[in-house]
Coordinates of C-alpha atoms and ligand atoms in Angstrom, one line a residue:
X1 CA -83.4 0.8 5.2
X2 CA -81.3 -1.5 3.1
X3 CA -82.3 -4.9 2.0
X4 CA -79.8 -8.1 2.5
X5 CA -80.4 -11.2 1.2
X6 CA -78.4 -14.4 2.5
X7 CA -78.2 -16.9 0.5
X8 CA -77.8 -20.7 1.7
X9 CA -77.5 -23.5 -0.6
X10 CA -78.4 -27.3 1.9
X11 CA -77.6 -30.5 0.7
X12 CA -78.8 -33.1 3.4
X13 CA -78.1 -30.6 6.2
X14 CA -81.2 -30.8 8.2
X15 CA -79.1 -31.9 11.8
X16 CA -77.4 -28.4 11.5
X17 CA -79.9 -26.5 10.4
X18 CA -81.4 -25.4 14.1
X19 CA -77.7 -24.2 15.0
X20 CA -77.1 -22.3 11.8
X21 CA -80.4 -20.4 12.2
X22 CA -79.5 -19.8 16.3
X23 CA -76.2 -18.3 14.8
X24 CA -77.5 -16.3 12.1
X25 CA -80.3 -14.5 14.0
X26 CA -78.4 -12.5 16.2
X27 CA -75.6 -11.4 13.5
X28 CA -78.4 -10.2 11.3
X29 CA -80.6 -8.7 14.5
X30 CA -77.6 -6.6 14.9
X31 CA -77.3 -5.3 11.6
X32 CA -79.1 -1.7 10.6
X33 CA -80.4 -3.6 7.9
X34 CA -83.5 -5.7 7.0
X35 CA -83.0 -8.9 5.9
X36 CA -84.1 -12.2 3.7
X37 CA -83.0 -15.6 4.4
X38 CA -82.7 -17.1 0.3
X39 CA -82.3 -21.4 1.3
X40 CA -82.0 -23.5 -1.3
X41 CA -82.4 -27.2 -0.7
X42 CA -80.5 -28.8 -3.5
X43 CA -82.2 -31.8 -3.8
X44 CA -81.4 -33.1 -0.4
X45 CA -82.9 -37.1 0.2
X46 CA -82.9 -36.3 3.9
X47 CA -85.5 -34.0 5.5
X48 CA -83.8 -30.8 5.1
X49 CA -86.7 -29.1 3.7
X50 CA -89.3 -30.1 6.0
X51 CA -86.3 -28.9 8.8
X52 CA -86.4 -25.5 6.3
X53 CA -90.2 -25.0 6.5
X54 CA -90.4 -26.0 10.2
X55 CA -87.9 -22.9 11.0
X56 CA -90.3 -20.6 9.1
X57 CA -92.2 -20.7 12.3
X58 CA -89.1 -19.1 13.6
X59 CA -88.5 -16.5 11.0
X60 CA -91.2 -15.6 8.2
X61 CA -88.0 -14.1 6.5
X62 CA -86.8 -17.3 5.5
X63 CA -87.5 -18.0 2.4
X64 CA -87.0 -21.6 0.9
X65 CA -86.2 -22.7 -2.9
X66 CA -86.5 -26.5 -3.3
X67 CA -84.9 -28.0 -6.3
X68 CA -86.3 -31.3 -8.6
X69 CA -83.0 -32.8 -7.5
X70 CA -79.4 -32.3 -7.0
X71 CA -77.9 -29.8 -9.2
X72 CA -74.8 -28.8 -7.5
X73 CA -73.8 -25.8 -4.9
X74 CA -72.9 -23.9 -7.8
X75 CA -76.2 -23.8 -9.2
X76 CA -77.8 -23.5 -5.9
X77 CA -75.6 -20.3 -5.7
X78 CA -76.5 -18.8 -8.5
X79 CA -80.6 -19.7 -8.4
X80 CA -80.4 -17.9 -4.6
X81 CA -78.5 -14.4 -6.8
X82 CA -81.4 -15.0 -9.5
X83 CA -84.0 -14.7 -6.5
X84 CA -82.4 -12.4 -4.1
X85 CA -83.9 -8.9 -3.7
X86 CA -81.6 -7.3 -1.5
X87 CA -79.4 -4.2 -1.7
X88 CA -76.7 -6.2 -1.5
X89 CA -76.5 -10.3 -1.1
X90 CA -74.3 -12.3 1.1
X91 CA -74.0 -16.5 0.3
X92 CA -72.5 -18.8 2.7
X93 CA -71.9 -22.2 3.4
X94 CA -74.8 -23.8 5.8
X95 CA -73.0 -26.1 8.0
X96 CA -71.4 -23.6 10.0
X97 CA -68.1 -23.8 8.3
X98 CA -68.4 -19.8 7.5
X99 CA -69.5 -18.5 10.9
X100 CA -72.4 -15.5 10.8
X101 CA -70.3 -13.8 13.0
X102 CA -68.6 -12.3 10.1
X103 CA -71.3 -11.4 8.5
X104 CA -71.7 -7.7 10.1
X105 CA -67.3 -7.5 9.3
X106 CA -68.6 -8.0 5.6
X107 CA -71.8 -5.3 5.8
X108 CA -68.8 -2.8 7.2
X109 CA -67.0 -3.4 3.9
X110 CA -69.7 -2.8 2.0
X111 CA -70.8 1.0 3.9
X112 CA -67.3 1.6 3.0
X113 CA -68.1 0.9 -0.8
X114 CA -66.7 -2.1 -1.8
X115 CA -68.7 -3.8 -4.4
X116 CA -67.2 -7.7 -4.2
X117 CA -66.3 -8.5 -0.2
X118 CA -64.5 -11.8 0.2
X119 CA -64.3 -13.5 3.4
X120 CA -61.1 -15.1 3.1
X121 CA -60.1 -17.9 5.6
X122 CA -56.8 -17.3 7.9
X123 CA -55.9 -21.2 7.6
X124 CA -57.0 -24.7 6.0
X125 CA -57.0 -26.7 9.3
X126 CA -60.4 -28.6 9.1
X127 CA -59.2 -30.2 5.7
X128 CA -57.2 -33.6 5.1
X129 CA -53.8 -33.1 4.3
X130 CA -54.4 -34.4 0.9
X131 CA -56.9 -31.6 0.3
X132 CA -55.0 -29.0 1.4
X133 CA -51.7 -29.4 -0.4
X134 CA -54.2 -30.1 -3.8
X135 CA -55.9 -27.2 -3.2
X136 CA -52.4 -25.0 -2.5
X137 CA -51.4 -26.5 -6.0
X138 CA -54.9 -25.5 -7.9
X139 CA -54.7 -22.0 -6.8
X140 CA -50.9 -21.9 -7.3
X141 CA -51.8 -22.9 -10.8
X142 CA -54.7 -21.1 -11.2
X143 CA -53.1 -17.8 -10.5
X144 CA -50.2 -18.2 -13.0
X145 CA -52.6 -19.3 -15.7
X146 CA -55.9 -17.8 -15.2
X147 CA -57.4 -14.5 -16.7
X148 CA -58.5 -13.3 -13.5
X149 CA -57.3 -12.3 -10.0
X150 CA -58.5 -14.6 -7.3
X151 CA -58.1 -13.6 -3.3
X152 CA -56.1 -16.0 -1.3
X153 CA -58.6 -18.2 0.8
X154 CA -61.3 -17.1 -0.9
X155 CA -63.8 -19.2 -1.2
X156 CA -68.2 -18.7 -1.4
X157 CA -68.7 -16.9 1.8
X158 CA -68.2 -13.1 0.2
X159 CA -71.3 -10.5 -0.3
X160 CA -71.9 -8.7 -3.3
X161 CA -73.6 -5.2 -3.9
X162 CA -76.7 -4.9 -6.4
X163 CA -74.4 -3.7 -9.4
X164 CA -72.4 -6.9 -8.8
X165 CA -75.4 -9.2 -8.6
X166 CA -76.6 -8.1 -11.5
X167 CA -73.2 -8.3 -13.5
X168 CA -72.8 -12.3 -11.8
X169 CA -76.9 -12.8 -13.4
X170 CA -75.8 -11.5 -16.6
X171 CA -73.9 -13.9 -17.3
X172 CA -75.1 -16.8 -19.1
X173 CA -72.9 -19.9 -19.1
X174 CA -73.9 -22.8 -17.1
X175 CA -70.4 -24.0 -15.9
X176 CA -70.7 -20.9 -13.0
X177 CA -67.1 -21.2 -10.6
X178 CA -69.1 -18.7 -8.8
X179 CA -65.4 -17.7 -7.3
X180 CA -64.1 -17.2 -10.5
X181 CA -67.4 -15.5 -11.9
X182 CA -67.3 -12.8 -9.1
X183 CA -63.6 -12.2 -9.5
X184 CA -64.3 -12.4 -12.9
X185 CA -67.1 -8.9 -13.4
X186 CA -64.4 -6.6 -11.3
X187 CA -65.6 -3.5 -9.4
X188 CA -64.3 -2.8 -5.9
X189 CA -63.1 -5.7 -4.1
X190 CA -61.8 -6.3 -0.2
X191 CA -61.2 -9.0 2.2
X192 CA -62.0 -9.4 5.7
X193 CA -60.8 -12.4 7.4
X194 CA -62.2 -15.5 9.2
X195 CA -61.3 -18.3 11.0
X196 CA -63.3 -21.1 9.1
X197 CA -65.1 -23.3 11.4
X198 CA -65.4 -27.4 12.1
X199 CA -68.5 -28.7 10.3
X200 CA -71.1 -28.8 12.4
X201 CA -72.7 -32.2 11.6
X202 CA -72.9 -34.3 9.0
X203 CA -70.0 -34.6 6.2
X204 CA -68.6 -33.0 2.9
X205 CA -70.6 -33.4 -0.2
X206 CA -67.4 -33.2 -1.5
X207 CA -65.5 -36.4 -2.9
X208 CA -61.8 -36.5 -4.0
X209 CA -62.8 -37.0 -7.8
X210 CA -65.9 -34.2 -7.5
X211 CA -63.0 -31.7 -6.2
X212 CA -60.6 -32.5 -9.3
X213 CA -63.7 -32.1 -11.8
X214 CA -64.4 -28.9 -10.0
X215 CA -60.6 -27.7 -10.4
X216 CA -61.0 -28.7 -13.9
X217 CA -63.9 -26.9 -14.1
X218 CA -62.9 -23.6 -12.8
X219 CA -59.4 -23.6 -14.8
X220 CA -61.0 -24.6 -17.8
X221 CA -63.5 -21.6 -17.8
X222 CA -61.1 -18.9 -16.9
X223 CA -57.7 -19.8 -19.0
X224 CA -57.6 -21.2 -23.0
X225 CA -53.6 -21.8 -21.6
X226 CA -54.4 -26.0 -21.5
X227 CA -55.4 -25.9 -25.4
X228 CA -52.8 -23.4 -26.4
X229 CA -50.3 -25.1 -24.4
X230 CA -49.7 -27.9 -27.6
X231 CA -48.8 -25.3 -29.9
X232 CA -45.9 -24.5 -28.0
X233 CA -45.3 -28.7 -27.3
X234 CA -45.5 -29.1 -30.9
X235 CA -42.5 -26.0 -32.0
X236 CA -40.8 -28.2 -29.3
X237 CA -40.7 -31.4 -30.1
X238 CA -40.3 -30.4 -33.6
X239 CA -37.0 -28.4 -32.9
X240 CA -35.8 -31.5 -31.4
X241 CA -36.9 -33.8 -34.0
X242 CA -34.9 -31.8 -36.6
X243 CA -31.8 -31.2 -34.3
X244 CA -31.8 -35.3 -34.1
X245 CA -31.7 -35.7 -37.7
X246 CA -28.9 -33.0 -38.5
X247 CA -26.9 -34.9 -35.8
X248 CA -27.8 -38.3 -37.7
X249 CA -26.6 -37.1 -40.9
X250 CA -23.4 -35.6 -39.7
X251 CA -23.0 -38.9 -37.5
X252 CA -23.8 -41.4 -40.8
X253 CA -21.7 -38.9 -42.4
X254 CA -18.4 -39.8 -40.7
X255 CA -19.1 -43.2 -38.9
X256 CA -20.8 -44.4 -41.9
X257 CA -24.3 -46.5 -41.2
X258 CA -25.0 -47.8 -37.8
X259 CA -26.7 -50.4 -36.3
X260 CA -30.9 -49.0 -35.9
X261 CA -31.4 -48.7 -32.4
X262 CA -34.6 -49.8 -31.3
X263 CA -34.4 -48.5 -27.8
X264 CA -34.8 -44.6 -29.2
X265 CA -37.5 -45.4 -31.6
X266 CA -39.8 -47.6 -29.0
X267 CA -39.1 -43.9 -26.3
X268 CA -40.2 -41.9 -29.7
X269 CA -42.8 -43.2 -30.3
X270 CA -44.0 -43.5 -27.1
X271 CA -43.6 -40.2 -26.1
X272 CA -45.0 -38.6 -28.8
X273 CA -48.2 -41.1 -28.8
X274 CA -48.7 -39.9 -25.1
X275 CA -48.2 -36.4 -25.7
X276 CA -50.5 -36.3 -28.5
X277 CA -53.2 -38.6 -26.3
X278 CA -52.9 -35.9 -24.0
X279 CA -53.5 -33.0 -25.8
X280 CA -56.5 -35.0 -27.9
X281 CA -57.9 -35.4 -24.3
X282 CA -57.6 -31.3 -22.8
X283 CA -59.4 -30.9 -26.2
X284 CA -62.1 -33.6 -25.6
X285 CA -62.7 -31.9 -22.1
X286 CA -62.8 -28.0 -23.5
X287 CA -65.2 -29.4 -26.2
X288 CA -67.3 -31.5 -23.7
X289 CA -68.3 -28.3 -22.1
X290 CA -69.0 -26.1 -25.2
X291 CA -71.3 -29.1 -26.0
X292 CA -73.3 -28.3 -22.5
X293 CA -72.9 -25.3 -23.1
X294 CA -74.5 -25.3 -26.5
X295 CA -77.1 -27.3 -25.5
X296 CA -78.4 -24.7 -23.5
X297 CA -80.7 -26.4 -21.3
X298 CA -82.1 -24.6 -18.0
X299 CA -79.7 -24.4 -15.4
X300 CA -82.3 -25.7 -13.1
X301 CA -85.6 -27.0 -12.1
X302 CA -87.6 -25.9 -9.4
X303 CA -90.0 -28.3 -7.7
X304 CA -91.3 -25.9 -4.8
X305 CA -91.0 -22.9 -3.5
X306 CA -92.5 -20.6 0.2
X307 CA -92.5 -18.2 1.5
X308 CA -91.3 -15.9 -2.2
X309 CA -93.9 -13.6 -3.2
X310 CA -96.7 -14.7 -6.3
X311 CA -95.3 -11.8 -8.4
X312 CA -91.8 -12.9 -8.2
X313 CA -92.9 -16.6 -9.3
X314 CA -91.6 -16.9 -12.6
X315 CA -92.9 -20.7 -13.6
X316 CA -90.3 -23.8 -12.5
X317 CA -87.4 -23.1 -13.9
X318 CA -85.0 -20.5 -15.5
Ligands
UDP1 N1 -73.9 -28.2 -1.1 C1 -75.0 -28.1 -2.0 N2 -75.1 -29.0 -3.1 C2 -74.1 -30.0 -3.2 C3 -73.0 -30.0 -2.3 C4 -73.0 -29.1 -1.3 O1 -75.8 -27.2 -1.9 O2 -74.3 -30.7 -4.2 C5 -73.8 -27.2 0.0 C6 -73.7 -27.9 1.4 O3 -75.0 -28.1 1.9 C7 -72.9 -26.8 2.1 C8 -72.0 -26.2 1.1 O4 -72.6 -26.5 -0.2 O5 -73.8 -25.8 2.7 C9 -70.6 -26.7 1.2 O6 -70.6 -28.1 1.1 P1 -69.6 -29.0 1.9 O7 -69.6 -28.5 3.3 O8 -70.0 -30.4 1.7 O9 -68.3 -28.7 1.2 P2 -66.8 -28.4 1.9 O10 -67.1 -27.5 3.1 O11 -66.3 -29.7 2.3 O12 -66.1 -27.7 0.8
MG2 MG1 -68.3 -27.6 4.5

């Protein structure tokens, strides 16, 4: 029988963890499949791992990651890939946001071959208004400029086959947009549709300024367009410059010499300061994260883990 793995990254979830796990049992009873349950408690300061080890009583399938503090869903993400020894892996959100109802739509996808299954959400009505038309923006943006071909809607609830688990844990940089990375290795894709859920309790983990660094973030790792952009600027504003001077010449040339104007020099230089700021700073962003990435720390540390077999233990971090 195939192996699933689920993979659920917490972050000071333990209110919703007894309804998640009363959802998720029955979608996974119903599967012809058997299962692991891959939590990972991203350094959550409420008691989300002692609600984690409680429902073990529950499930002996569950099987529960704890990290030495917060490293981001991200990470979380890709730690629960790193561990997971299904066929064929599906990671969700764990506040109920991505129902477990889907779950057997997404296992139909993947008996039909498909390699990368996205579910993709039918609308954006849980989020603020703000959210929404930022994140209609990013994606507009991301799409035009982007290497890679992203799913409208699609977000981290989407299941991947062995061969594309593998690909995603073959790849070695630390910023992981898990969205991007998955759209990122190709093989067979589909979509299946849900209708995404209210949170169940507590709130987002997810502040205005986190979700602009993210944007940042995921653009910056899938497109060189920002830095290559200033080439282009430059050609510009050169063109123009020259074009200004031919038209000063041909004007001192039959008005004779004018009066300086100080109005177009102050907008000159001011323009041009900005620009070049700017581009200084996209630069100073791209080259922030080759420094991280150069460092080459561990993505992670791991402070406990249960229920994993011995074997599997590979020391506290990778
Ligand atoms: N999460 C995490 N680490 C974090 C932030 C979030 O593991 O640093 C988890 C969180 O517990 C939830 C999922 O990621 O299961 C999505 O987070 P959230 O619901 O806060 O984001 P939103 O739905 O608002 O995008
Ligand atoms: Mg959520």
């Amino acid at each position: 029988m195939p192996h699933l793995s689920v993979i659920l990254p917490f972050h000071n979830e333990h209110s919703g963890i007894r309804h998640l796990m009363e959802r998720l049992y029955p979608a996974l009873g119903q599967l012809d499949l058997s299962y692991e349950i891959i939590c990972i408690d991203d350094g959550s300061t409420d008691n989300t791992f002692e609600a984690l080890v409680h429902e073990r009583r529950f499930d002996r399938r569950l099987k529960i990651v704890r990290f030495a503090r917060n490293f981001g869903k991200e990470i979380a993400l890709t730690c629960g890939l790193r561990m997971a020894s299904g066929d064929v892996a599906i990671t969700m959100d764990s506040d109920l946001q991505h129902p477990p109802e889907t779950i057997p739509d997404l296992i139909a996808k993947w008996r039909e071959g498909f390699d990368v299954v996205y579910a993709t959400r039918r609308n954006r009505k849980t989020d603020s208004a703000l959210r929404r038309v930022f994140s209609r923006a990013f994606y507009a943006v991301f799409r035009k400029i982007a290497d890679i071909q992203m799913p409208e809607g699609a977000g981290d609830f989407c299941l991947l086959s062995r061969k594309a688990i593998d690909a995603v844990n073959a790849l070695p940089e630390r910023n992981r947009f898990m969205k991007g990375l998955t759209s990122w290795v190709g093989f067979r894709r589909a979509t299946v549709p849900f209708d995404v859920g209210a949170r169940d309790s507590g709130q987002s983990n997810w502040s205005f300024f986190r979700l602009l660094r993210f944007a940042f973030d995921g653009l910056s790792a899938f497109s060189t367009l920002p830095l290559r952009i200033w080439t282009w600027c430059g050609v510009l504003v050169s063109l123009g410059a020259l074009l200004y001077a031919l038209c000063l010449i041909v004007d001192t040339l039959i008005y004779g010499v004018d009066v300086p104007g100080y109005a177009s020099t102050m907008v000159g230089i001011l323009f041009l300061g900005g620009l070049q700021l700017l581009s200084l700073g996209i630069m100073g962003e791209y080259m922030a994260r080759i420094f991280t990435e150069v460092k080459a720390r561990p993505l992670y540390f791991v402070s406990e883990r249960v229920g994993f077999d011995p074997a599997q233990d590979s020391g506290t971090h990778v």
